[in-house]
PDB file of C-alpha atoms in Angstrom:
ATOM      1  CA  UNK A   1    -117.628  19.227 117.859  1.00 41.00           C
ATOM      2  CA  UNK A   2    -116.619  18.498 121.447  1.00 43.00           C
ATOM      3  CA  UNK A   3    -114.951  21.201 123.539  1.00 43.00           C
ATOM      4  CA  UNK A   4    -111.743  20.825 125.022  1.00 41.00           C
ATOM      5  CA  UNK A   5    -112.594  21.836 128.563  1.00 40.00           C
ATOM      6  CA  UNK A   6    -116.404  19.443 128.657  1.00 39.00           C
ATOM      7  CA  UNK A   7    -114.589  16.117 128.749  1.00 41.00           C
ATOM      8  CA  UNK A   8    -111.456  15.112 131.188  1.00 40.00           C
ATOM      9  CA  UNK A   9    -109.829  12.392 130.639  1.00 40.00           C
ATOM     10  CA  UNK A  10    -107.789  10.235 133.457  1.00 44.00           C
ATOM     11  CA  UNK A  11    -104.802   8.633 132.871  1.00 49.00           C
ATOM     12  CA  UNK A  12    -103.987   6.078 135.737  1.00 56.00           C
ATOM     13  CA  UNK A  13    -100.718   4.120 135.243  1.00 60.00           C
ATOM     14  CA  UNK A  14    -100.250   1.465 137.376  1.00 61.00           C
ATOM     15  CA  UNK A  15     -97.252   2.816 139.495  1.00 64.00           C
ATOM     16  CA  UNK A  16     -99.790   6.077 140.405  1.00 79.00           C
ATOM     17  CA  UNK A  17    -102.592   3.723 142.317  1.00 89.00           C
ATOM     18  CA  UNK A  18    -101.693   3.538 146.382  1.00 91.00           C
ATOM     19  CA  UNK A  19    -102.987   0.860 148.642  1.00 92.00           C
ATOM     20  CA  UNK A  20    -106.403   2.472 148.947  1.00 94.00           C
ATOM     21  CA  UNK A  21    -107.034   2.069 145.206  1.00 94.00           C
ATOM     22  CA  UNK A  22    -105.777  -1.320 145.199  1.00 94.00           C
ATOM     23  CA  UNK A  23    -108.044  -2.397 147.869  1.00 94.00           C
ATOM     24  CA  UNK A  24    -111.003  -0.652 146.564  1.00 95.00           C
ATOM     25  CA  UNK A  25    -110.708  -2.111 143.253  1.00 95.00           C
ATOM     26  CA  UNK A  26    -109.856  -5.773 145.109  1.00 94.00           C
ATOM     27  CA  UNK A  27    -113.285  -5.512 147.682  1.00 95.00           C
ATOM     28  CA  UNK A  28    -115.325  -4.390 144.588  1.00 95.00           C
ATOM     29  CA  UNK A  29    -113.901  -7.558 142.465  1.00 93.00           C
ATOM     30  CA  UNK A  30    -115.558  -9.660 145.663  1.00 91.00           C
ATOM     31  CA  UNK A  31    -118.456  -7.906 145.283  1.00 93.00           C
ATOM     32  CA  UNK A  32    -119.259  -4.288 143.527  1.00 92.00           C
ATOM     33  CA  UNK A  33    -122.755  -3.759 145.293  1.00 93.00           C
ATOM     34  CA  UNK A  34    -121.511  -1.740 148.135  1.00 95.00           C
ATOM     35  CA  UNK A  35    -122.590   2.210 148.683  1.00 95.00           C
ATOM     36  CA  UNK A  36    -120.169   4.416 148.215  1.00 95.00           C
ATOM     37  CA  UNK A  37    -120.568   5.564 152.118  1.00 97.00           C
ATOM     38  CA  UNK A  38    -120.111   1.644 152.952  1.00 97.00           C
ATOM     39  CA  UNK A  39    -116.585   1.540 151.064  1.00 97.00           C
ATOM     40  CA  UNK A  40    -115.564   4.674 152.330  1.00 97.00           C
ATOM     41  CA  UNK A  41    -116.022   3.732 156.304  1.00 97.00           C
ATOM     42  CA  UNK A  42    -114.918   0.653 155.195  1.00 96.00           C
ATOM     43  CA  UNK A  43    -111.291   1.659 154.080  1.00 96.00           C
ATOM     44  CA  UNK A  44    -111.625   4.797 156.792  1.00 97.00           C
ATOM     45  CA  UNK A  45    -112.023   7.393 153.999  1.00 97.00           C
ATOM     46  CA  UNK A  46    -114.560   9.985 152.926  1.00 97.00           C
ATOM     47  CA  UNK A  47    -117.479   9.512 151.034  1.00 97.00           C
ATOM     48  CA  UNK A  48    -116.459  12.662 148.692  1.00 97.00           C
ATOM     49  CA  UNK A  49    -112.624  11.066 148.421  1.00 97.00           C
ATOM     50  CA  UNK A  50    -114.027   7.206 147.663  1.00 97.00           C
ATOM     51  CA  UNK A  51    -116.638   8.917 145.363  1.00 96.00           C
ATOM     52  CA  UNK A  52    -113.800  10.612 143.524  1.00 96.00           C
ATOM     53  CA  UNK A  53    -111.348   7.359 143.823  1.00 96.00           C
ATOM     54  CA  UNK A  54    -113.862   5.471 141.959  1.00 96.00           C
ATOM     55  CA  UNK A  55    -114.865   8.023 139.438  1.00 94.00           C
ATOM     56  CA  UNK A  56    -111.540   8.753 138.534  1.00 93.00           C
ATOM     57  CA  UNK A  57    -110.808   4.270 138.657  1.00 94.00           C
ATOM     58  CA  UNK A  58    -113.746   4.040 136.239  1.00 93.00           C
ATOM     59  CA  UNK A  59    -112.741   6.479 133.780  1.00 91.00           C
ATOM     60  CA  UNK A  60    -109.045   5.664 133.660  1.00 89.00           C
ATOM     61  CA  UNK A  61    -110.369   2.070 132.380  1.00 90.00           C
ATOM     62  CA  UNK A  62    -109.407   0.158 135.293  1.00 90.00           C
ATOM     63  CA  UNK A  63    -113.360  -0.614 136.193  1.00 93.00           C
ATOM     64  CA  UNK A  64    -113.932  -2.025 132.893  1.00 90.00           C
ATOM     65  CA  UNK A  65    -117.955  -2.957 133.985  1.00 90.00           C
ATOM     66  CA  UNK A  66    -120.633  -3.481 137.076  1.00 89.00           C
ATOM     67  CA  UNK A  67    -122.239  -6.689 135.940  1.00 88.00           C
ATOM     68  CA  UNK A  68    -124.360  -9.428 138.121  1.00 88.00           C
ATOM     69  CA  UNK A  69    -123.226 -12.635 138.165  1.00 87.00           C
ATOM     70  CA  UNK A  70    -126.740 -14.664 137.966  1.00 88.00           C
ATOM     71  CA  UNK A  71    -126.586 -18.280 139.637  1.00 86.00           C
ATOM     72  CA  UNK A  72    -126.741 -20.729 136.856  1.00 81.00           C
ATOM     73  CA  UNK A  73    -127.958 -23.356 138.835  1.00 81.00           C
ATOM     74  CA  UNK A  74    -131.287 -20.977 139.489  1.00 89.00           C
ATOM     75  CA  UNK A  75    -131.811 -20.499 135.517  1.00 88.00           C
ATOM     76  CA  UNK A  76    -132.101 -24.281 135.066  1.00 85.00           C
ATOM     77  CA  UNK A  77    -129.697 -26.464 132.812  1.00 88.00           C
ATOM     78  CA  UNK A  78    -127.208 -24.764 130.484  1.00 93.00           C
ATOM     79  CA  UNK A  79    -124.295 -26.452 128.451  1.00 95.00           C
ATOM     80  CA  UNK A  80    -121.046 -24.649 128.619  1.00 96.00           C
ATOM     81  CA  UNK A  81    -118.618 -25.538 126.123  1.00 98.00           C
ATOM     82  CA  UNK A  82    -114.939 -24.755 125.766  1.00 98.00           C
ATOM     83  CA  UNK A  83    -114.167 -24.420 121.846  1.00 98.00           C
ATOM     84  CA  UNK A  84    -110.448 -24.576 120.386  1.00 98.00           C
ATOM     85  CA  UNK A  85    -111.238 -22.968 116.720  1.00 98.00           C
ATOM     86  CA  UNK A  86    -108.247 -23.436 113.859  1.00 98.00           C
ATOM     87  CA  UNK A  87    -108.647 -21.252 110.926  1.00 98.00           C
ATOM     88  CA  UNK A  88    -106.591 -21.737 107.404  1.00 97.00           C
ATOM     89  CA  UNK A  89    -105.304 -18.765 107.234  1.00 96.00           C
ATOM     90  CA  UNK A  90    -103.528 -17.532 110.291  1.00 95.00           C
ATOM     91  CA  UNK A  91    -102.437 -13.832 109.212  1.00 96.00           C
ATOM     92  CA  UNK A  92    -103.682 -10.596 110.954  1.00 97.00           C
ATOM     93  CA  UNK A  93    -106.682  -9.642 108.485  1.00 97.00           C
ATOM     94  CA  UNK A  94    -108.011 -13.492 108.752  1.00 97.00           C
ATOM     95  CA  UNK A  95    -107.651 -13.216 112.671  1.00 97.00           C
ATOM     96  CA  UNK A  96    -109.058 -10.212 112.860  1.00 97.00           C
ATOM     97  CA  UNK A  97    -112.092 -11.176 110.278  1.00 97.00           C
ATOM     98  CA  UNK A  98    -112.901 -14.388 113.176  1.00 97.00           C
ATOM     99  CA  UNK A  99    -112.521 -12.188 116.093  1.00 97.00           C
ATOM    100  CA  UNK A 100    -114.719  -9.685 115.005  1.00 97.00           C
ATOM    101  CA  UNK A 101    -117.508 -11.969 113.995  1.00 96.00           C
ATOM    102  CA  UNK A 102    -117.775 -14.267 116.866  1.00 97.00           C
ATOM    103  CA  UNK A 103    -117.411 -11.819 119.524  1.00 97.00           C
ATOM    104  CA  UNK A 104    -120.563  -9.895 119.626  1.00 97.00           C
ATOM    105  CA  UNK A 105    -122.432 -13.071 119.423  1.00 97.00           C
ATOM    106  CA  UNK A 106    -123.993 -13.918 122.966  1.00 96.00           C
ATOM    107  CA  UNK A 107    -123.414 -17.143 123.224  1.00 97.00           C
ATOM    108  CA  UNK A 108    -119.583 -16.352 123.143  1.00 98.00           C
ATOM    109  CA  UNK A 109    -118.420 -15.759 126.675  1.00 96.00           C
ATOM    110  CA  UNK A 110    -114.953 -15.368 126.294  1.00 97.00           C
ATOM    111  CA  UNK A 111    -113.241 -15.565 123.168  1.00 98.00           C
ATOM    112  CA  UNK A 112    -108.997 -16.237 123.362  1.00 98.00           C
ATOM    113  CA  UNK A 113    -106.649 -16.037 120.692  1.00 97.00           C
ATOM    114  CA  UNK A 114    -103.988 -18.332 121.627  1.00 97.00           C
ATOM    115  CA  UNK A 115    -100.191 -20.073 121.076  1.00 93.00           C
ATOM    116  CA  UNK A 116     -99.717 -22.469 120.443  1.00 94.00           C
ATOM    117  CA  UNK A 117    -102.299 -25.128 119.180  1.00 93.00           C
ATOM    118  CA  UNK A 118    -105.401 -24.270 117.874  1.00 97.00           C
ATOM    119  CA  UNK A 119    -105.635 -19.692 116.809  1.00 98.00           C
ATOM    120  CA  UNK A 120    -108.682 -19.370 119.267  1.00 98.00           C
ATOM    121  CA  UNK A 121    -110.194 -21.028 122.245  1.00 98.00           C
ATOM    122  CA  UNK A 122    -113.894 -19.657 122.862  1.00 98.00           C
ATOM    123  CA  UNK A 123    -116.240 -20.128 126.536  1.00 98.00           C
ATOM    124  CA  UNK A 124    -119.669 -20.894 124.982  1.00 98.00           C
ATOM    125  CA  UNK A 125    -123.032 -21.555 126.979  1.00 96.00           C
ATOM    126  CA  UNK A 126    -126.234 -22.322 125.198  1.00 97.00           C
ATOM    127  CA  UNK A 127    -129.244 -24.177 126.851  1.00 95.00           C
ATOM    128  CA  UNK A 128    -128.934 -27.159 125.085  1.00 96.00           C
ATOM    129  CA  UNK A 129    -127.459 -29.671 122.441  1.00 97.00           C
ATOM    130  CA  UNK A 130    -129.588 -27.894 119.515  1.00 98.00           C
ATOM    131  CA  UNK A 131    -128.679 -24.354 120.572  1.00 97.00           C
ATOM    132  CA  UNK A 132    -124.933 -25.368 119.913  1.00 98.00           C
ATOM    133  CA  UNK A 133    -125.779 -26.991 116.454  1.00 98.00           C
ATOM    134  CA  UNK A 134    -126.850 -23.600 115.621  1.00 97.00           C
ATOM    135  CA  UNK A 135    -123.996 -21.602 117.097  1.00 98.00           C
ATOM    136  CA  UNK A 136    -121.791 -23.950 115.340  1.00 97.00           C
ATOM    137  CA  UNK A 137    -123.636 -23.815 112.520  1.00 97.00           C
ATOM    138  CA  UNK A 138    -123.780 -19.714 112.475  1.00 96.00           C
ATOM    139  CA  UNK A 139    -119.771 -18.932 113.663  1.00 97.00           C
ATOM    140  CA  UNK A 140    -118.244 -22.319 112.056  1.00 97.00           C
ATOM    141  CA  UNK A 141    -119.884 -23.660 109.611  1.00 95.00           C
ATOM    142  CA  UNK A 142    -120.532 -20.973 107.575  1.00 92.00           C
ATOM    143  CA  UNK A 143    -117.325 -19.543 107.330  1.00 93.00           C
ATOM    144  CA  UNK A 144    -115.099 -20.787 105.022  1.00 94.00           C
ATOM    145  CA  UNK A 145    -111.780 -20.283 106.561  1.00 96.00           C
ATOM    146  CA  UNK A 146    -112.447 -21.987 109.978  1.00 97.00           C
ATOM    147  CA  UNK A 147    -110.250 -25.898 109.755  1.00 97.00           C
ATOM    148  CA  UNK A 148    -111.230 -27.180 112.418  1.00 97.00           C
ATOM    149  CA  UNK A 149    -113.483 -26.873 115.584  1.00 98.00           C
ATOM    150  CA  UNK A 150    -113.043 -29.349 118.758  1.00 98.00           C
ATOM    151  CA  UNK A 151    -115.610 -28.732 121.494  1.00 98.00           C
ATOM    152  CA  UNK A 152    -115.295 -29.602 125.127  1.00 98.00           C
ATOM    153  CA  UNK A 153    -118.841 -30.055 127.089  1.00 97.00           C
ATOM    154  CA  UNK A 154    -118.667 -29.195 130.641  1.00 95.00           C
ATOM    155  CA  UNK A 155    -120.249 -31.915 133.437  1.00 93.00           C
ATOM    156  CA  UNK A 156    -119.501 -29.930 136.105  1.00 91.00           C
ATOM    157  CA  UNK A 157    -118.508 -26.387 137.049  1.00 88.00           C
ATOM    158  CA  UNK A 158    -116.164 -26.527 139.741  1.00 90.00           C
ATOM    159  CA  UNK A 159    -115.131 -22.822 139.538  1.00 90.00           C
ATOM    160  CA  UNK A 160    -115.878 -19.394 138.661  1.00 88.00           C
ATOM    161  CA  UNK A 161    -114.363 -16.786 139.612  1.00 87.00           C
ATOM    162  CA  UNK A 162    -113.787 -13.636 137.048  1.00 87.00           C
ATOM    163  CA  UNK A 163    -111.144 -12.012 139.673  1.00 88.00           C
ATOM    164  CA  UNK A 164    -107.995 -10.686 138.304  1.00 88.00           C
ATOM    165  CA  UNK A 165    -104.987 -10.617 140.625  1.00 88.00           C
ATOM    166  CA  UNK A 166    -103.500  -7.024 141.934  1.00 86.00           C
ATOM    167  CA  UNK A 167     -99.926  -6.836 142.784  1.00 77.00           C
ATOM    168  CA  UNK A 168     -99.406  -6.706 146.378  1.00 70.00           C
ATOM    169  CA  UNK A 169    -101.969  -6.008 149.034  1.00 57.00           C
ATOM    170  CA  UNK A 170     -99.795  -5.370 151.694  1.00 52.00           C
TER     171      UNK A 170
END
């Protein structure tokens, strides 16, 4: 049993983070590599206040992750797909059901239930035309309740950029 007092818990609504926060979290969306003593002389605070920014920005849930964007071009020729997915059955348990199955699989980028049109749009890469047989064959295929799959190969990647826009940086 956990006691009370050995876990705190941050709340963080949005109208409680100042400029500094929205900066911070904005510089660490360009890049999240700098030290914490390069932030803080960065945005003129101290270490022990930045420290404490981002500790309490992490556990309120607005710094979902730290990842590393690797350069696909290094890792040698992927195919990214974009995948509209339309199941029979469109209630909550059926949605649910897809979601849950196709997510943890890590081929699945990004998965998007969407209005209108098709009930989910997916971001795929594989490394090649076989790879996506057998994600199709493992997430579509074989589940009985998925209509209708229409897959979009990419050519060309023209953009990436997994930023999400603050309000206001004045």
């Amino acid at each position: 049993m956990m006691d009370f007092y050995s876990t705190i818990i941050f709340v963080v609504k949005f109208s409680d983070l100042d400029d500094i926060d929205l900066r911070l979290l904005d510089a660490l969306q360009d890049d999240a590599s700098p030290s914490n003593q390069s932030l803080a002389e960065r945005f003129n605070i101290s270490p022990p206040t930045c420290l404490r920014r981002l500790r309490r920005l992490r556990e309120a849930g607005w710094i979902e992750s730290q990842v590393v964007i690797l350069s696909a071009d290094r890792i040698g020729p992927l195919l990214t797909a974009v995948v509209e997915v339309s199941l029979d059955r469109q209630d909550a348990s059926a949605l649910d059901a897809f979601e849950q199955r196709v997510a943890p699989d890590d081929a699945v980028q990004q998965c998007y239930r969407v209005s209108p049109g098709p009930d989910f749009v997916l971001v795929v890469t594989v490394r090649d035309m076989p790879a996506y047989q057998a994600l199709a064959q493992r997430l579509f295929t074989n589940d009985a309740n998925v209509r209708n799959v229409k897959a979009f190969f990419s050519i060309k990647r023209a953009k990436f950029a997994p930023r999400v826009p603050l309000p206001s940086l004045a």
